[in-house]
């Protein structure tokens, strides 16, 4: 399992999460790389398999190979600050190899890229002002975006054009699809609302919370008692909170998870691709410079202790994660098989 974080000081940080003695009760975050990859603060990072990408206010996107811990290229197509990145992997590739990359810009455009190789395909003007956040449906056919113009936009990735646009009244800071793609979450000021993907109807009353910076859903799984059907949020209150997506109530909360605002959350899947048990792990990053990995089964305790942590001594702005080990097993055939996949942006 790999974690990648971006910082205000323009540094990119990479860590590998390892289990000691084949037990998730003893973990360590081992640094695999760190270097000043941008000329300005990093706004967003995305990870899929052994590939990672970072976007910055220096109007560039950097691409990394996590297996070699090296930067492998730079994209200078963005016309303004890159505010949000998303990597899309078809389900047939088990999220091991990204097929497309999407970037939201501060000038209101959303750009499409082919990830094999990384080539700019098209840019679509979605918002009148800057894009705050984007997310891609698990089918790879739709993209949602929210912007500083107080609007929600939908892009048809098959036709490569904006298909829906509506004013939501207030500026939304984040948008995220549920793992199944049937719902999406939108953060507006101090609220996160749950919407039906089909018609954007509000599923239930908005969840009240302090100012939020990150939202991460967890896939439904009958084996995940502490993760099943939950939505994780982090923000100004310095907590990592798990919400029940049906009732809108707090399932549990890791209070004072950090000494400063939480800027990124990653729900970690299996550390070892051969593991049959879910590790119940959630990683969080804060502007205090610390990345922590939690066993959420300990969240009911008064003061849960993180299983692993790393101090970057910088102001972290974003966090992403992926399993690199599973990627190595498929990498040899991924490059060829990915070309056989239907590219939604080229149909």
Coordinates of N, CA and C in Angstrom, one line a residue, residues 167-326:
X167 N -27.5 25.6 -10.9 CA -27.0 26.5 -9.8 C -27.5 25.9 -8.5
X168 N -26.6 25.8 -7.6 CA -26.9 25.2 -6.3 C -27.0 26.3 -5.2
X169 N -26.9 27.5 -5.6 CA -27.1 28.6 -4.6 C -25.8 29.1 -3.9
X170 N -25.0 28.1 -3.4 CA -23.8 28.4 -2.7 C -22.6 27.7 -3.3
X171 N -21.5 28.1 -3.1 CA -20.3 27.5 -3.6 C -20.0 26.2 -2.9
X172 N -19.9 25.1 -3.6 CA -19.5 23.8 -3.1 C -18.0 23.6 -3.2
X173 N -17.5 23.0 -2.1 CA -16.0 22.8 -2.1 C -15.6 21.5 -2.5
X174 N -16.5 20.5 -2.5 CA -16.1 19.1 -2.9 C -17.3 18.4 -3.4
X175 N -17.0 17.4 -4.2 CA -18.0 16.4 -4.7 C -17.3 15.1 -4.9
X176 N -18.1 14.0 -4.5 CA -17.5 12.7 -4.6 C -18.6 11.7 -4.8
X177 N -18.4 10.7 -5.7 CA -19.3 9.6 -6.0 C -19.1 8.6 -4.9
X178 N -20.3 7.9 -4.6 CA -20.2 6.7 -3.8 C -19.5 5.6 -4.5
X179 N -19.0 4.6 -3.8 CA -18.2 3.6 -4.5 C -19.0 2.8 -5.5
X180 N -20.3 2.7 -5.3 CA -21.2 2.0 -6.2 C -21.7 2.9 -7.4
X181 N -21.5 4.2 -7.2 CA -21.9 5.2 -8.3 C -23.4 5.5 -8.3
X182 N -24.1 5.0 -7.3 CA -25.6 5.3 -7.3 C -25.9 6.6 -6.6
X183 N -25.0 7.1 -5.8 CA -25.1 8.3 -5.1 C -23.9 9.2 -5.2
X184 N -24.0 10.5 -4.9 CA -22.8 11.3 -4.8 C -23.0 12.3 -3.7
X185 N -21.9 12.7 -3.1 CA -21.9 13.6 -2.0 C -21.3 15.0 -2.4
X186 N -22.0 16.0 -1.8 CA -21.5 17.4 -2.2 C -21.4 18.2 -0.9
X187 N -20.2 18.8 -0.7 CA -20.0 19.6 0.4 C -20.2 21.1 0.2
X188 N -21.1 21.7 0.9 CA -21.4 23.1 0.8 C -21.3 23.8 2.1
X189 N -20.3 24.6 2.3 CA -20.0 25.3 3.6 C -19.9 24.2 4.7
X190 N -20.8 24.2 5.7 CA -20.7 23.3 6.8 C -21.6 22.1 6.6
X191 N -22.0 21.7 5.4 CA -22.9 20.6 5.2 C -22.4 19.7 4.1
X192 N -22.7 18.4 4.2 CA -22.5 17.5 3.2 C -23.8 16.8 2.9
X193 N -24.3 16.9 1.7 CA -25.6 16.4 1.3 C -25.4 15.1 0.4
X194 N -26.3 14.2 0.6 CA -26.3 12.9 -0.2 C -27.3 13.0 -1.3
X195 N -26.9 12.8 -2.5 CA -27.8 12.9 -3.7 C -27.9 11.6 -4.5
X196 N -29.0 11.4 -5.1 CA -29.2 10.3 -6.0 C -28.5 10.7 -7.3
X197 N -27.7 9.8 -7.9 CA -26.9 10.1 -9.1 C -27.8 10.2 -10.3
X198 N -29.0 9.6 -10.3 CA -29.9 9.6 -11.5 C -30.5 10.9 -11.7
X199 N -30.9 11.6 -10.6 CA -31.6 12.9 -10.8 C -31.1 13.9 -9.8
X200 N -30.1 13.7 -9.1 CA -29.5 14.7 -8.2 C -30.4 15.0 -7.0
X201 N -31.4 14.3 -6.8 CA -32.3 14.5 -5.7 C -31.7 14.2 -4.4
X202 N -31.9 15.1 -3.4 CA -31.3 14.9 -2.1 C -31.9 13.7 -1.4
X203 N -31.1 12.8 -1.0 CA -31.5 11.5 -0.5 C -32.1 11.7 1.0
X204 N -31.4 12.5 1.8 CA -31.9 12.8 3.1 C -31.4 14.1 3.5
X205 N -31.7 14.6 4.7 CA -31.3 15.9 5.2 C -29.8 16.0 5.2
X206 N -29.3 17.2 4.9 CA -27.8 17.3 4.9 C -27.2 17.0 6.3
X207 N -26.0 16.6 6.3 CA -25.3 16.3 7.5 C -24.6 17.6 8.0
X208 N -24.8 17.9 9.2 CA -24.2 19.1 9.7 C -22.8 18.8 10.3
X209 N -21.9 19.7 10.1 CA -20.5 19.5 10.6 C -19.8 20.8 10.5
X210 N -18.5 20.8 11.0 CA -17.7 22.0 10.9 C -17.2 22.0 9.5
X211 N -16.5 23.1 9.1 CA -16.0 23.3 7.8 C -15.1 22.1 7.4
X212 N -15.5 21.4 6.2 CA -14.9 20.2 5.8 C -13.9 20.4 4.6
X213 N -12.9 19.6 4.6 CA -11.9 19.7 3.5 C -11.8 18.4 2.7
X214 N -12.3 17.3 3.2 CA -12.2 16.0 2.5 C -13.3 15.1 2.9
X215 N -13.7 14.3 1.9 CA -14.8 13.3 2.0 C -14.3 12.1 1.3
X216 N -14.5 10.9 2.0 CA -14.1 9.7 1.4 C -15.1 8.6 1.7
X217 N -15.8 8.0 0.7 CA -16.8 7.0 1.0 C -16.1 5.6 1.1
X218 N -16.7 4.7 1.7 CA -16.2 3.3 1.8 C -17.1 2.4 1.1
X219 N -16.6 1.4 0.4 CA -17.4 0.5 -0.4 C -18.2 -0.4 0.6
X220 N -19.4 -0.8 0.1 CA -20.2 -1.7 0.9 C -19.6 -3.1 0.9
X221 N -19.5 -3.7 2.0 CA -19.0 -5.1 2.1 C -19.5 -5.7 3.4
X222 N -20.1 -6.9 3.3 CA -20.7 -7.5 4.4 C -19.7 -7.9 5.5
X223 N -18.4 -7.9 5.1 CA -17.4 -8.3 6.1 C -16.9 -7.1 6.8
X224 N -17.3 -5.9 6.4 CA -16.7 -4.7 7.0 C -17.7 -4.1 8.0
X225 N -17.7 -4.6 9.2 CA -18.6 -4.1 10.2 C -18.3 -2.7 10.6
X226 N -17.1 -2.2 10.6 CA -16.7 -0.9 11.0 C -16.6 0.1 9.8
X227 N -16.6 -0.5 8.6 CA -16.4 0.3 7.4 C -17.7 0.4 6.5
X228 N -18.5 -0.6 6.6 CA -19.6 -0.8 5.6 C -20.5 0.3 5.5
X229 N -20.7 0.9 4.3 CA -21.7 1.9 4.1 C -21.4 3.2 4.8
X230 N -20.2 3.6 5.1 CA -19.9 4.8 5.8 C -19.2 5.9 4.9
X231 N -19.3 7.1 5.4 CA -18.7 8.2 4.7 C -17.8 8.9 5.7
X232 N -16.5 9.0 5.4 CA -15.5 9.6 6.3 C -15.3 11.1 5.9
X233 N -15.2 11.9 6.9 CA -15.0 13.4 6.6 C -13.9 13.9 7.6
X234 N -13.2 14.9 7.1 CA -12.3 15.6 8.0 C -12.3 17.0 7.6
X235 N -11.9 17.8 8.6 CA -11.9 19.3 8.4 C -11.4 20.1 9.5
X236 N -12.0 21.2 9.7 CA -11.5 22.2 10.7 C -11.5 21.7 12.1
X237 N -12.4 20.8 12.4 CA -12.6 20.3 13.8 C -11.5 19.4 14.2
X238 N -10.6 19.0 13.3 CA -9.4 18.1 13.5 C -9.8 16.7 13.8
X239 N -11.0 16.3 13.6 CA -11.5 15.0 13.8 C -11.6 14.2 12.5
X240 N -11.6 12.9 12.6 CA -11.9 12.0 11.5 C -13.3 11.3 11.9
X241 N -14.3 11.7 11.2 CA -15.7 11.3 11.5 C -16.2 10.3 10.5
X242 N -16.9 9.3 11.0 CA -17.6 8.3 10.1 C -19.1 8.5 10.3
X243 N -19.7 8.7 9.1 CA -21.2 9.0 9.1 C -21.9 7.8 8.4
X244 N -23.0 7.5 9.0 CA -23.9 6.5 8.4 C -24.6 7.2 7.2
X245 N -24.4 6.7 6.0 CA -25.0 7.4 4.8 C -26.5 7.3 4.7
X246 N -27.1 6.4 5.4 CA -28.6 6.2 5.4 C -29.3 7.1 6.4
X247 N -28.8 7.1 7.6 CA -29.4 7.9 8.7 C -28.9 9.3 8.8
X248 N -27.7 9.5 8.3 CA -27.0 10.8 8.4 C -26.5 11.1 9.8
X249 N -26.4 10.0 10.6 CA -25.9 10.2 12.0 C -24.4 9.7 12.1
X250 N -23.8 10.2 13.1 CA -22.4 9.8 13.3 C -22.3 8.4 13.8
X251 N -21.5 7.6 13.1 CA -21.3 6.2 13.5 C -20.3 6.1 14.6
X252 N -19.2 6.8 14.4 CA -18.1 6.9 15.4 C -17.2 8.1 14.9
X253 N -16.3 8.5 15.8 CA -15.5 9.7 15.6 C -14.2 9.5 16.3
X254 N -13.1 9.8 15.6 CA -11.8 9.8 16.2 C -11.5 11.3 16.5
X255 N -11.7 11.7 17.7 CA -11.6 13.1 18.1 C -10.2 13.5 18.3
X256 N -9.9 14.8 17.9 CA -8.5 15.3 17.9 C -7.5 14.3 17.3
X257 N -7.9 13.9 16.1 CA -7.0 13.0 15.4 C -5.7 13.7 15.0
X258 N -5.8 15.0 14.8 CA -4.6 15.8 14.5 C -4.6 17.1 15.4
X259 N -3.5 17.8 15.4 CA -3.4 19.0 16.1 C -3.9 20.2 15.2
X260 N -4.1 20.0 13.9 CA -4.6 21.0 13.0 C -5.6 20.4 12.1
X261 N -6.1 21.2 11.2 CA -7.2 20.8 10.3 C -6.8 19.5 9.5
X262 N -7.7 18.6 9.2 CA -7.5 17.4 8.4 C -7.7 17.8 7.0
X263 N -6.7 17.5 6.1 CA -6.7 17.9 4.7 C -6.9 16.7 3.8
X264 N -6.8 15.5 4.3 CA -7.0 14.4 3.4 C -7.3 13.1 4.1
X265 N -8.1 12.3 3.5 CA -8.5 11.0 4.1 C -8.4 9.9 3.0
X266 N -7.9 8.7 3.3 CA -7.9 7.6 2.4 C -8.4 6.4 3.2
X267 N -9.4 5.7 2.6 CA -9.8 4.4 3.1 C -9.0 3.3 2.5
X268 N -8.1 2.7 3.3 CA -7.2 1.7 2.7 C -7.8 0.3 2.6
X269 N -7.5 -0.3 1.4 CA -8.0 -1.6 1.1 C -6.9 -2.6 1.6
X270 N -6.9 -3.8 1.1 CA -6.0 -4.8 1.6 C -4.5 -4.4 1.4
X271 N -3.7 -4.5 2.4 CA -2.2 -4.2 2.2 C -1.6 -5.3 1.3
X272 N -2.0 -6.5 1.5 CA -1.5 -7.6 0.7 C -2.6 -8.1 -0.2
X273 N -2.4 -8.2 -1.5 CA -3.4 -8.7 -2.4 C -3.9 -10.1 -2.1
X274 N -3.1 -10.9 -1.3 CA -3.5 -12.3 -1.0 C -4.2 -12.3 0.3
X275 N -4.3 -11.2 1.0 CA -5.0 -11.2 2.3 C -6.5 -11.4 2.2
X276 N -7.1 -12.2 3.0 CA -8.5 -12.5 2.9 C -9.3 -11.7 3.9
X277 N -8.6 -11.0 4.8 CA -9.3 -10.2 5.8 C -9.1 -8.7 5.6
X278 N -10.1 -8.0 5.9 CA -10.0 -6.5 5.7 C -9.3 -5.9 6.9
X279 N -8.4 -5.0 6.6 CA -7.6 -4.5 7.7 C -8.2 -3.4 8.5
X280 N -9.4 -2.8 8.1 CA -10.0 -1.8 8.9 C -9.1 -0.5 9.0
X281 N -8.5 -0.1 8.0 CA -7.5 1.0 8.1 C -8.0 2.2 7.4
X282 N -7.8 3.4 8.0 CA -8.1 4.7 7.4 C -6.9 5.6 7.7
X283 N -6.4 6.2 6.6 CA -5.3 7.1 6.8 C -5.8 8.6 6.7
X284 N -5.1 9.4 7.4 CA -5.5 10.9 7.5 C -4.2 11.7 7.4
X285 N -4.3 12.9 6.8 CA -3.2 13.8 6.7 C -3.7 15.2 7.1
X286 N -2.8 15.9 7.7 CA -3.2 17.2 8.3 C -2.2 18.3 7.9
X287 N -2.7 19.5 8.0 CA -1.7 20.7 7.8 C -0.7 20.8 8.9
X288 N -0.8 19.9 9.9 CA 0.3 19.9 10.9 C 1.5 19.1 10.4
X289 N 1.4 18.5 9.2 CA 2.5 17.8 8.6 C 2.5 16.3 8.9
X290 N 1.6 15.8 9.6 CA 1.6 14.4 10.0 C 0.6 13.6 9.3
X291 N 1.0 12.4 8.9 CA 0.1 11.4 8.3 C 0.0 10.3 9.3
X292 N -1.3 9.9 9.6 CA -1.5 8.8 10.5 C -2.4 7.7 9.9
X293 N -2.2 6.5 10.4 CA -3.0 5.4 9.9 C -3.7 4.8 11.2
X294 N -5.0 4.7 11.0 CA -5.9 4.3 12.1 C -6.5 3.0 11.9
X295 N -6.7 2.2 13.0 CA -7.5 1.0 13.0 C -8.9 1.5 13.5
X296 N -9.9 1.6 12.6 CA -11.2 2.2 13.0 C -11.9 1.4 14.1
X297 N -11.5 0.1 14.3 CA -12.1 -0.6 15.3 C -11.8 -0.1 16.7
X298 N -10.7 0.7 16.8 CA -10.3 1.3 18.0 C -11.0 2.7 18.3
X299 N -11.8 3.1 17.3 CA -12.4 4.5 17.4 C -13.3 4.6 18.6
X300 N -13.9 3.5 19.1 CA -14.8 3.6 20.2 C -14.1 3.9 21.5
X301 N -12.7 3.8 21.5 CA -12.0 4.1 22.7 C -11.8 5.6 22.9
X302 N -11.6 6.0 24.1 CA -11.5 7.4 24.5 C -10.4 8.1 23.7
X303 N -9.2 7.4 23.7 CA -8.1 8.0 23.0 C -7.4 6.9 22.2
X304 N -7.9 6.7 21.0 CA -7.3 5.7 20.1 C -5.9 6.1 19.7
X305 N -5.0 5.2 19.6 CA -3.6 5.4 19.1 C -3.4 5.0 17.7
X306 N -2.8 5.8 16.8 CA -2.6 5.4 15.5 C -1.7 4.3 15.3
X307 N -1.9 3.4 14.4 CA -1.0 2.2 14.2 C 0.3 2.6 13.6
X308 N 0.3 3.7 12.8 CA 1.5 4.2 12.2 C 1.4 5.7 11.9
X309 N 2.5 6.4 11.9 CA 2.5 7.8 11.6 C 3.8 8.3 11.1
X310 N 3.8 9.4 10.3 CA 5.0 9.9 9.8 C 4.9 11.4 9.8
X311 N 5.9 12.1 10.2 CA 5.9 13.6 10.3 C 6.7 14.1 9.1
X312 N 6.1 14.8 8.2 CA 6.7 15.4 7.1 C 7.3 16.8 7.4
X313 N 6.9 17.4 8.5 CA 7.3 18.7 8.9 C 7.0 19.8 7.8
X314 N 5.9 19.6 7.1 CA 5.4 20.6 6.1 C 3.9 20.7 6.2
X315 N 3.4 21.7 5.6 CA 1.9 21.9 5.6 C 1.3 21.1 4.5
X316 N 0.7 19.9 4.9 CA 0.1 19.0 3.9 C -1.2 19.6 3.4
X317 N -1.5 19.4 2.1 CA -2.7 19.9 1.5 C -3.6 18.9 0.9
X318 N -3.1 17.6 0.7 CA -3.9 16.6 0.1 C -3.2 15.2 0.3
X319 N -4.0 14.2 0.1 CA -3.5 12.8 0.4 C -4.3 11.9 -0.6
X320 N -3.5 10.9 -1.1 CA -4.1 9.8 -1.9 C -3.4 8.5 -1.7
X321 N -4.0 7.4 -2.0 CA -3.4 6.1 -1.7 C -3.8 5.0 -2.7
X322 N -3.0 4.0 -2.8 CA -3.3 2.9 -3.7 C -2.4 1.7 -3.3
X323 N -2.8 0.5 -3.8 CA -2.0 -0.7 -3.6 C -1.1 -0.9 -4.7
X324 N 0.2 -0.8 -4.4 CA 1.2 -1.0 -5.4 C 1.6 -2.5 -5.6
X325 N 1.5 -3.3 -4.6 CA 1.8 -4.7 -4.7 C 1.0 -5.4 -5.7
X326 N -0.3 -5.1 -5.7 CA -1.2 -5.8 -6.7 C -0.8 -5.3 -8.1

